[in-house]
Each structure stands twice: as C-alpha cells, then as structure tokens.
Short mmCIF file of C-alpha atoms in Angstrom, two decimals:
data_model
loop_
_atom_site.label_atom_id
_atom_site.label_comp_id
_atom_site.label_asym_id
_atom_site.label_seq_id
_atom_site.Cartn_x
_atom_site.Cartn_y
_atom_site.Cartn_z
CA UNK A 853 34.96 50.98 70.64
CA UNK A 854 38.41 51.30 69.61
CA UNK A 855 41.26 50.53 72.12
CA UNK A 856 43.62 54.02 72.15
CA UNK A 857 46.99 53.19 72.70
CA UNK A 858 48.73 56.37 74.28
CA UNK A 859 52.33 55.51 73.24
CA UNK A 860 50.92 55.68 69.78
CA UNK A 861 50.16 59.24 70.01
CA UNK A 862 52.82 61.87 68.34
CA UNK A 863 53.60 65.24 69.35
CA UNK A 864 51.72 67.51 67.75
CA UNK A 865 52.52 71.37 68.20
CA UNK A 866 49.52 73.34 69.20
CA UNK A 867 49.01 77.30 67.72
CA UNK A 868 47.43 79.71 70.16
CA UNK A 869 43.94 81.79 68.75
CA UNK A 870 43.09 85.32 69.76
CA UNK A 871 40.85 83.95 72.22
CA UNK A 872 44.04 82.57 74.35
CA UNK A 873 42.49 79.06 73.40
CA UNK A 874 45.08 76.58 71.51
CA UNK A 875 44.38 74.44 68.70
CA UNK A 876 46.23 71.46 67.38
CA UNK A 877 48.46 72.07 64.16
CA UNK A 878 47.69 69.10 62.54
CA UNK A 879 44.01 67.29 62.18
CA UNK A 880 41.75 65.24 60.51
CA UNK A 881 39.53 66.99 58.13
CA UNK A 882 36.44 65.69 56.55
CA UNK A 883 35.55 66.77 53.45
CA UNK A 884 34.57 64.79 50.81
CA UNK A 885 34.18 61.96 53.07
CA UNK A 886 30.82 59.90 53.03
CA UNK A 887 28.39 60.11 56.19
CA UNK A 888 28.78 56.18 55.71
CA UNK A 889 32.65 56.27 56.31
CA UNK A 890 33.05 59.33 58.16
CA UNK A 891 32.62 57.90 61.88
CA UNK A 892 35.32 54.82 60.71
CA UNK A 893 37.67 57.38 59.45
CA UNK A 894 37.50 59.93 62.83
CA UNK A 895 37.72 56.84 65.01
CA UNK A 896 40.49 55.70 62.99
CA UNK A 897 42.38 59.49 63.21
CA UNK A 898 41.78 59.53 67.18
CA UNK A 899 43.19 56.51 67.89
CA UNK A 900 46.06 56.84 65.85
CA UNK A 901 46.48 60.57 68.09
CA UNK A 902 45.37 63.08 66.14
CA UNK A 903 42.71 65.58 68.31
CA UNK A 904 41.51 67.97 65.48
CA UNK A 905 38.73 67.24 63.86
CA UNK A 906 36.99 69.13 60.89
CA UNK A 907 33.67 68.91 59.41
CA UNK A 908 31.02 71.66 58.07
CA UNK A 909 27.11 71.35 57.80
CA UNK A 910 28.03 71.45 53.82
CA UNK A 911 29.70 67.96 54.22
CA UNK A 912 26.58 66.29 55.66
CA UNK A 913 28.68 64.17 57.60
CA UNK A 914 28.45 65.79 61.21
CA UNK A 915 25.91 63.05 62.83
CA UNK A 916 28.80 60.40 61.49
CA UNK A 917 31.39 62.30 63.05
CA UNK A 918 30.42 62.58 66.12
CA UNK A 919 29.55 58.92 66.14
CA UNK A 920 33.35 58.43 65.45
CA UNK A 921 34.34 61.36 68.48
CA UNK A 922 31.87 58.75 70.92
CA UNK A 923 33.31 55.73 69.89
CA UNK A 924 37.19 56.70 70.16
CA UNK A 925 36.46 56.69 74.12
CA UNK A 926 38.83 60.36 74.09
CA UNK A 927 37.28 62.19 76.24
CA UNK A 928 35.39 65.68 74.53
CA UNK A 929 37.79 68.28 76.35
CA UNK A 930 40.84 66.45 74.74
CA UNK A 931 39.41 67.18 71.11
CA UNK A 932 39.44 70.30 69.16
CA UNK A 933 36.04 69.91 66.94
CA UNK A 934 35.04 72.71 64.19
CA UNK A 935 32.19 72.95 61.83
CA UNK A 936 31.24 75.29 59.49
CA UNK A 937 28.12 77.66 58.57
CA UNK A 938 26.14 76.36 55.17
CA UNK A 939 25.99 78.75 52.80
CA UNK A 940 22.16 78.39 53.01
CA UNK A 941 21.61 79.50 56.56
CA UNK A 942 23.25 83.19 56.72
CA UNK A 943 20.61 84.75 57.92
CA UNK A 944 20.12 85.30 61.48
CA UNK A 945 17.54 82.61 62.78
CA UNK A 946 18.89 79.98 60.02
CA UNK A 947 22.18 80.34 61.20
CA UNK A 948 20.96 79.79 64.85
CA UNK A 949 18.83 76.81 64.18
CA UNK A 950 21.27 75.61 62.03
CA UNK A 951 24.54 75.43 64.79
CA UNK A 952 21.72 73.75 67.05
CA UNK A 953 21.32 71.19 64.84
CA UNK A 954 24.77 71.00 64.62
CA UNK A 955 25.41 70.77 67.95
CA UNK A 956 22.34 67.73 68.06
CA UNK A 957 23.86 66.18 65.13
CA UNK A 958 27.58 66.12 66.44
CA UNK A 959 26.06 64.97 69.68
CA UNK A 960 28.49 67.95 71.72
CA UNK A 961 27.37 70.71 73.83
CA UNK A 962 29.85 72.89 71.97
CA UNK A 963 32.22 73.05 68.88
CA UNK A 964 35.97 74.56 69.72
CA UNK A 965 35.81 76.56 66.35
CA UNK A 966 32.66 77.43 64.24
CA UNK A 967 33.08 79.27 60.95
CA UNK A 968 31.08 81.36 58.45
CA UNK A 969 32.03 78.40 55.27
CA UNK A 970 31.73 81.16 52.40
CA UNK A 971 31.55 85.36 52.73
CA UNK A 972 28.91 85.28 49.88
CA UNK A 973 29.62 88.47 48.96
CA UNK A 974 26.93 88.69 45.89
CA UNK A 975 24.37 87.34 48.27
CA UNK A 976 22.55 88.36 51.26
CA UNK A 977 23.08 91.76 49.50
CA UNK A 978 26.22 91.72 50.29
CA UNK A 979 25.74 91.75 54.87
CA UNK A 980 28.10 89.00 56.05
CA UNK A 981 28.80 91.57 58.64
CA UNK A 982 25.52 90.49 60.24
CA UNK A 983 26.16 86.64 59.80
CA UNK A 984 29.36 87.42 61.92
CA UNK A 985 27.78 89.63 64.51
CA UNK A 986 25.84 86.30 64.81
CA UNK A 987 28.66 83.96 65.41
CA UNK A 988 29.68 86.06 68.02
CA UNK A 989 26.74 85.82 69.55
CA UNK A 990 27.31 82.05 69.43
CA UNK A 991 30.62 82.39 71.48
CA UNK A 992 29.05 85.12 74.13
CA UNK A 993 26.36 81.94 74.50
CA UNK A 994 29.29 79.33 74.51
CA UNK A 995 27.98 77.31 71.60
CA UNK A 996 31.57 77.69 70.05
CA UNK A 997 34.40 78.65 72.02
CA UNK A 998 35.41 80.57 69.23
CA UNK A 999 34.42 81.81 65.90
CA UNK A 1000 35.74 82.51 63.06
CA UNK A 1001 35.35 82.77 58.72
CA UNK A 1002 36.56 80.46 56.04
CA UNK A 1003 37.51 81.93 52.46
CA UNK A 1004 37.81 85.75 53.46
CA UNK A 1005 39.32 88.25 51.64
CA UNK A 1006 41.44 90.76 53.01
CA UNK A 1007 38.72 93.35 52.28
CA UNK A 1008 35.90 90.46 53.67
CA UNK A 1009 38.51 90.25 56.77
CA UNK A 1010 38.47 94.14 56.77
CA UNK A 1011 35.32 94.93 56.82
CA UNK A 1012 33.56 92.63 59.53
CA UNK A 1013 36.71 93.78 61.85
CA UNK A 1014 35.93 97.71 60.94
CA UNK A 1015 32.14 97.42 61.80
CA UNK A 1016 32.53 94.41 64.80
CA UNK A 1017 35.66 95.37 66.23
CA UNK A 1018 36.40 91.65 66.57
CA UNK A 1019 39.14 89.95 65.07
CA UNK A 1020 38.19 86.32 63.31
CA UNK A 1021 40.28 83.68 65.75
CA UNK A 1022 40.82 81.80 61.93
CA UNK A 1023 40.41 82.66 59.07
CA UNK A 1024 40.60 78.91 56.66
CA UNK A 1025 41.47 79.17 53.27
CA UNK A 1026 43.05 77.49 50.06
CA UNK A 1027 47.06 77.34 50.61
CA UNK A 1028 49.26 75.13 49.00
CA UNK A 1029 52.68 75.31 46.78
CA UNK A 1030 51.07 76.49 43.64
CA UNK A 1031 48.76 79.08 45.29
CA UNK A 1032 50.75 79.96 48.40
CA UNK A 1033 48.11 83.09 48.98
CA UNK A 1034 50.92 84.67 50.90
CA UNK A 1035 49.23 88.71 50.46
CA UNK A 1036 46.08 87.22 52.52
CA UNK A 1037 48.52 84.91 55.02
CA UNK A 1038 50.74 88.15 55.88
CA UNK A 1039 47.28 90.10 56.74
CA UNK A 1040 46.64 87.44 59.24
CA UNK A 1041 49.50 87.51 60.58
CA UNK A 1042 49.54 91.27 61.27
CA UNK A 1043 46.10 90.87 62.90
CA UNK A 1044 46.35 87.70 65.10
CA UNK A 1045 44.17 85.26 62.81
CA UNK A 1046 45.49 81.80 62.81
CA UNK A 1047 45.56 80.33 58.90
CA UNK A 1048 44.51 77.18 58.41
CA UNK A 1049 44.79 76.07 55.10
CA UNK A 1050 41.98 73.48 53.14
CA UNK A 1051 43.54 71.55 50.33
CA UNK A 1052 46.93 71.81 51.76
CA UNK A 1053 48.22 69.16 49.15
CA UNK A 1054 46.41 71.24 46.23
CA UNK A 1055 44.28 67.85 45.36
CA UNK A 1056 47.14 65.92 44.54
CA UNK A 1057 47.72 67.84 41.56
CA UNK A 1058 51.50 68.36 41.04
CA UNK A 1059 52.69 65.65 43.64
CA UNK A 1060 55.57 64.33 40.76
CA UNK A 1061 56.14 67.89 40.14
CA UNK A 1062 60.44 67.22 39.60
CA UNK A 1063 61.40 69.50 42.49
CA UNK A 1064 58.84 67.26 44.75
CA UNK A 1065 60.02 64.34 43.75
CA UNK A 1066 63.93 65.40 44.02
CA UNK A 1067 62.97 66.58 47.66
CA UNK A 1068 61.33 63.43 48.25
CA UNK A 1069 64.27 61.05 47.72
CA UNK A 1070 66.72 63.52 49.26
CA UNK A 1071 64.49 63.20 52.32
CA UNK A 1072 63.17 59.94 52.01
CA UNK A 1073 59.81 61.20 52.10
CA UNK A 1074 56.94 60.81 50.36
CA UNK A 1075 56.14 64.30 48.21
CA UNK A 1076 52.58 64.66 49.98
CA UNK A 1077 55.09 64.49 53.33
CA UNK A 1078 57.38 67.20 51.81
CA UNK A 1079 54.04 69.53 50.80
CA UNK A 1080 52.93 68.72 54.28
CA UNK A 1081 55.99 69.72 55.87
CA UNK A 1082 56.17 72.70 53.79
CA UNK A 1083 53.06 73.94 55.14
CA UNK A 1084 53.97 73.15 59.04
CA UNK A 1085 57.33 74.71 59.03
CA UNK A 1086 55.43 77.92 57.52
CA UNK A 1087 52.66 77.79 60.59
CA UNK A 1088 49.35 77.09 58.77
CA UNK A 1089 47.36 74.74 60.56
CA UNK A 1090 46.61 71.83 58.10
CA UNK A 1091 43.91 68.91 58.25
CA UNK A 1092 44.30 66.52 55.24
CA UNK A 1093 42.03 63.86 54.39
CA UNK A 1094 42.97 60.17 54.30
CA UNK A 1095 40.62 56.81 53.65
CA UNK A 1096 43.04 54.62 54.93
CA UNK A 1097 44.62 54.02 58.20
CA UNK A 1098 48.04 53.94 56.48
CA UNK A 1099 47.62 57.17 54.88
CA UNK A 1100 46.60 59.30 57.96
CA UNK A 1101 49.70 57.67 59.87
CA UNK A 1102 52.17 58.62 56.83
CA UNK A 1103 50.40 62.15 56.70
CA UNK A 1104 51.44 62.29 60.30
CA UNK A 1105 54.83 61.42 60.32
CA UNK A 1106 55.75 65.22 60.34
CA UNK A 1107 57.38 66.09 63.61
CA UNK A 1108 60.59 64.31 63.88
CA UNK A 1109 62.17 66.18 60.96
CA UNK A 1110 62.71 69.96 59.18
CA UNK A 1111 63.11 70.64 55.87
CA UNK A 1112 66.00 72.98 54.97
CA UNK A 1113 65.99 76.89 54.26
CA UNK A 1114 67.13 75.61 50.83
CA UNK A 1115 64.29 73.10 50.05
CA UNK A 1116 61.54 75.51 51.63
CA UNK A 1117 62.81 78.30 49.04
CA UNK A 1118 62.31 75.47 46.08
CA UNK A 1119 58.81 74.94 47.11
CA UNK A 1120 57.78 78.90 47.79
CA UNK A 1121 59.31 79.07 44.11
CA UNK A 1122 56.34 76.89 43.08
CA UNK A 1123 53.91 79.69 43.19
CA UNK A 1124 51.36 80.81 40.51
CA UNK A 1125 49.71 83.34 42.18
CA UNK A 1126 45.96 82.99 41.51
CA UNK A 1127 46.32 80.76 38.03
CA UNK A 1128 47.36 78.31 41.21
CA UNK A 1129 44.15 78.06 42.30
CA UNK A 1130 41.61 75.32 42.60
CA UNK A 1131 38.74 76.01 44.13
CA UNK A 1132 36.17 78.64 43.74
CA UNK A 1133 36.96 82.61 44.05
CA UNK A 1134 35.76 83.71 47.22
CA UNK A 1135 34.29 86.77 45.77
CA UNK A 1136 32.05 84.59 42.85
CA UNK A 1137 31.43 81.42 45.27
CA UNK A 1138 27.58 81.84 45.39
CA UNK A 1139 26.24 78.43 45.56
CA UNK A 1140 23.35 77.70 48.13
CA UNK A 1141 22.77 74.18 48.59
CA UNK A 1142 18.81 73.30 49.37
CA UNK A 1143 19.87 71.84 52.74
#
C-alpha cells in the first residue's frame, strides 16, 4: 500500500452537477492504459492527490482500477469514480448486468458518474432514449449517484431531455484547441450539463504548434501545461492520461497560475471547427466490441 502524504495534495477546484453533487476538475483518466498498469498508475494519481478517476467497461481495465482505488488506502467517499456503458450492452438487461459487473469488477458499491460511452445513433434503431431511461433507473437504485452520456450531440442531448425530462449531469466529449466544439459546450451550458472533455491535449498532436511553444517560454510552462490550463480557465473538467509519476505531477501543476485574456484568445484562435477533430463522429461511431 502506498503511504499518502497529505501535504502533497494540491487544490483542486471542484464543479457542481445538476444533481447538487460536486466533482473534481481535474482527474486521472484511463484510457488506453493496460489492465496490467492500470492499478500502478491510479495508485500512483491518488497518492500524488488527485480524487477523479475515469475508466469505461470499453477500456477493460476496471478490475485493475479498483485494485489501485484499494491499495491507495483513500477512503471510497473521498474519490469521485466514473465508468462508462460499452457500446455492446445498450439494451436494457445488458446494460443492467453489465454496471453489475462493473460494480463487482471495480470492487465499489457505487460509481459517482456512469455514462452511456457512445449515442449509437445508427444502432439499436436509433432508441438511446431507452438506454438513458435505464441509467436513470441506475441512479433511482443508487448504483451511480449520477448519470450521464459521453459523445452527444446537441440533437442526441435534445432528444433524451424532450422524451425523459432529465437533464444529463455530463455530457463528455472531444475538446481541445483545434476542435474547441464550442456550439455543443454553449448548449451545456444553457442546460446545466457539466463538459468534461476526453483528449483534452488533442493526442499530442500540435504540442510545438509556434503559438504553444511562444506561450510556453513566456510562462515557463510546458505546452501540454498551457493546453491544460487553457481548458481549466474555460471550465471543462479534464482527466489526462500519464504513465509516469512525473508526468501526472507536471499535468497537475495547474492551480497556482492564470493564463492571460491575451494568451487564452491565441489558443481559441487555434480552432478548426470539425477538420479539428480526432476521434470518431458521434453520429457514424457504430462499433460494438464482442465484450
């Protein structure tokens, strides 16, 4: 078990959900980490003081992360855990066997935040209204505290609020500087959903980009720091991945500094609307995997 040193831990802001619950701005996320590293890595991120974690049945790491969330000795109240919804398990019982196993695997009574991964609009004909009419079923049980979607539209996000009258408590989606998705953050923001955004560093992709780097040495910060930054001081909630115990601490090294009106306005410039983006269209994503 790792020792936790307290006067380690920074000061990370929380947001507030719809539900009244908070959440921590800044976490750990999980994907693309493997099951054999994943409990090192979450032990790692909890000792060094972060208390969001986030994982999804897709990453077939949960049973590893939860090892990690054991081990760290935090207590399970102090944490903030989410998973997601596979894409293969939309349907009504699936979707209930599926966060039990979740909830075995992660070895929890409850996640904080659960999440339909994918609308699947071509799939399913088309009814993700009755996936989420069965996450909130979820939260009336307690399973998850609260529920929410990952890689809505606004017309997804319409829809399941139209025929549910419930608002998602997050909606978690692809945001960085080159696809700021700032039509879909504004909707949120007008209806009380908390964006958190996946691939907040847009896969490393235009980190020497000039106006990073000038940024970088005018703040003697690292560009992924700056990008970081970027993304706090607009209010998403972010979770980057990091292998190395180094590179989570530098990632969270955000909250004893601002970036300027100025240098925000040179990274919002650094838009490219949807050629920006990286990962799949949420209204073509229709891969099942056969797990």
């Amino acid at each position: 078990m790792s020792t936790h040193r307290e006067d380690a831990t920074p000061t990370i802001p929380n947001v507030t959900m719809n539900t009244g619950a908070t959440m921590p701005i800044f976490g750990y996320g999980t994907f693309k980490v493997e099951p054999k590293d994943a409990q090192q890595y979450v032990e790692t991120a909890l000792d060094l003081g972060i208390r969001h974690i986030d994982t999804a049945q897709m990453y077939r790491n949960e049973k590893e992360v939860g090892q990690g969330i054991r081990r760290s000795g935090i207590e399970r109240s102090q944490i903030f855990l989410t998973t997601k919804l596979n894409n293969s398990n939309h349907l009504q019982d699936d979707a209930r066997r599926s966060i039990e196993q979740s909830l075995v695997d992660l070895g929890v009574d409850y996640v904080d935040l659960f999440l339909i991964h994918w609308p699947l609009p071509t799939l399913y004909d088309g009814d993700y209204v009755s996936t989420w009419k069965t996450m909130l079923d979820f939260e009336k049980e307690g399973l998850a505290k609260a529920v929410g979607v990952s890689n809505f539209q606004i017309d997804h996000l319409q829809k399941i609020i139209q025929e549910t009258g419930r608002v998602p408590a997050v909606n978690q989606i692809e945001a960085h500087p080159q696809f700021a998705n700032n039509e879909l953050r504004a909707f949120h923001q007008a209806q009380g959903i908390v964006t958190q955004a996946w691939s907040p560093l847009g896969r490393g992709a235009y980190l020497d980009a000039p106006e990073l780097l000038t940024l970088s040495e005018r703040y003697n910060k690292t560009p992924a720091q700056i990008v970081l930054r970027w993304a706090i001081e607009r209010g998403d909630v972010i979770f980057p991945k990091a292998s190395t115990r180094e590179r989570i601490a530098e990632n969270m090294a955000l909250f004893d500094w601002t970036l300027t009106e100025e240098a925000i306005a040179t990274i919002d410039k650094m838009d490219l609307g949807e050629p920006g983006r990286r990962g799949s269209h949420p209204d073509t994503m229709d891969w099942v995997p056969d797990f």
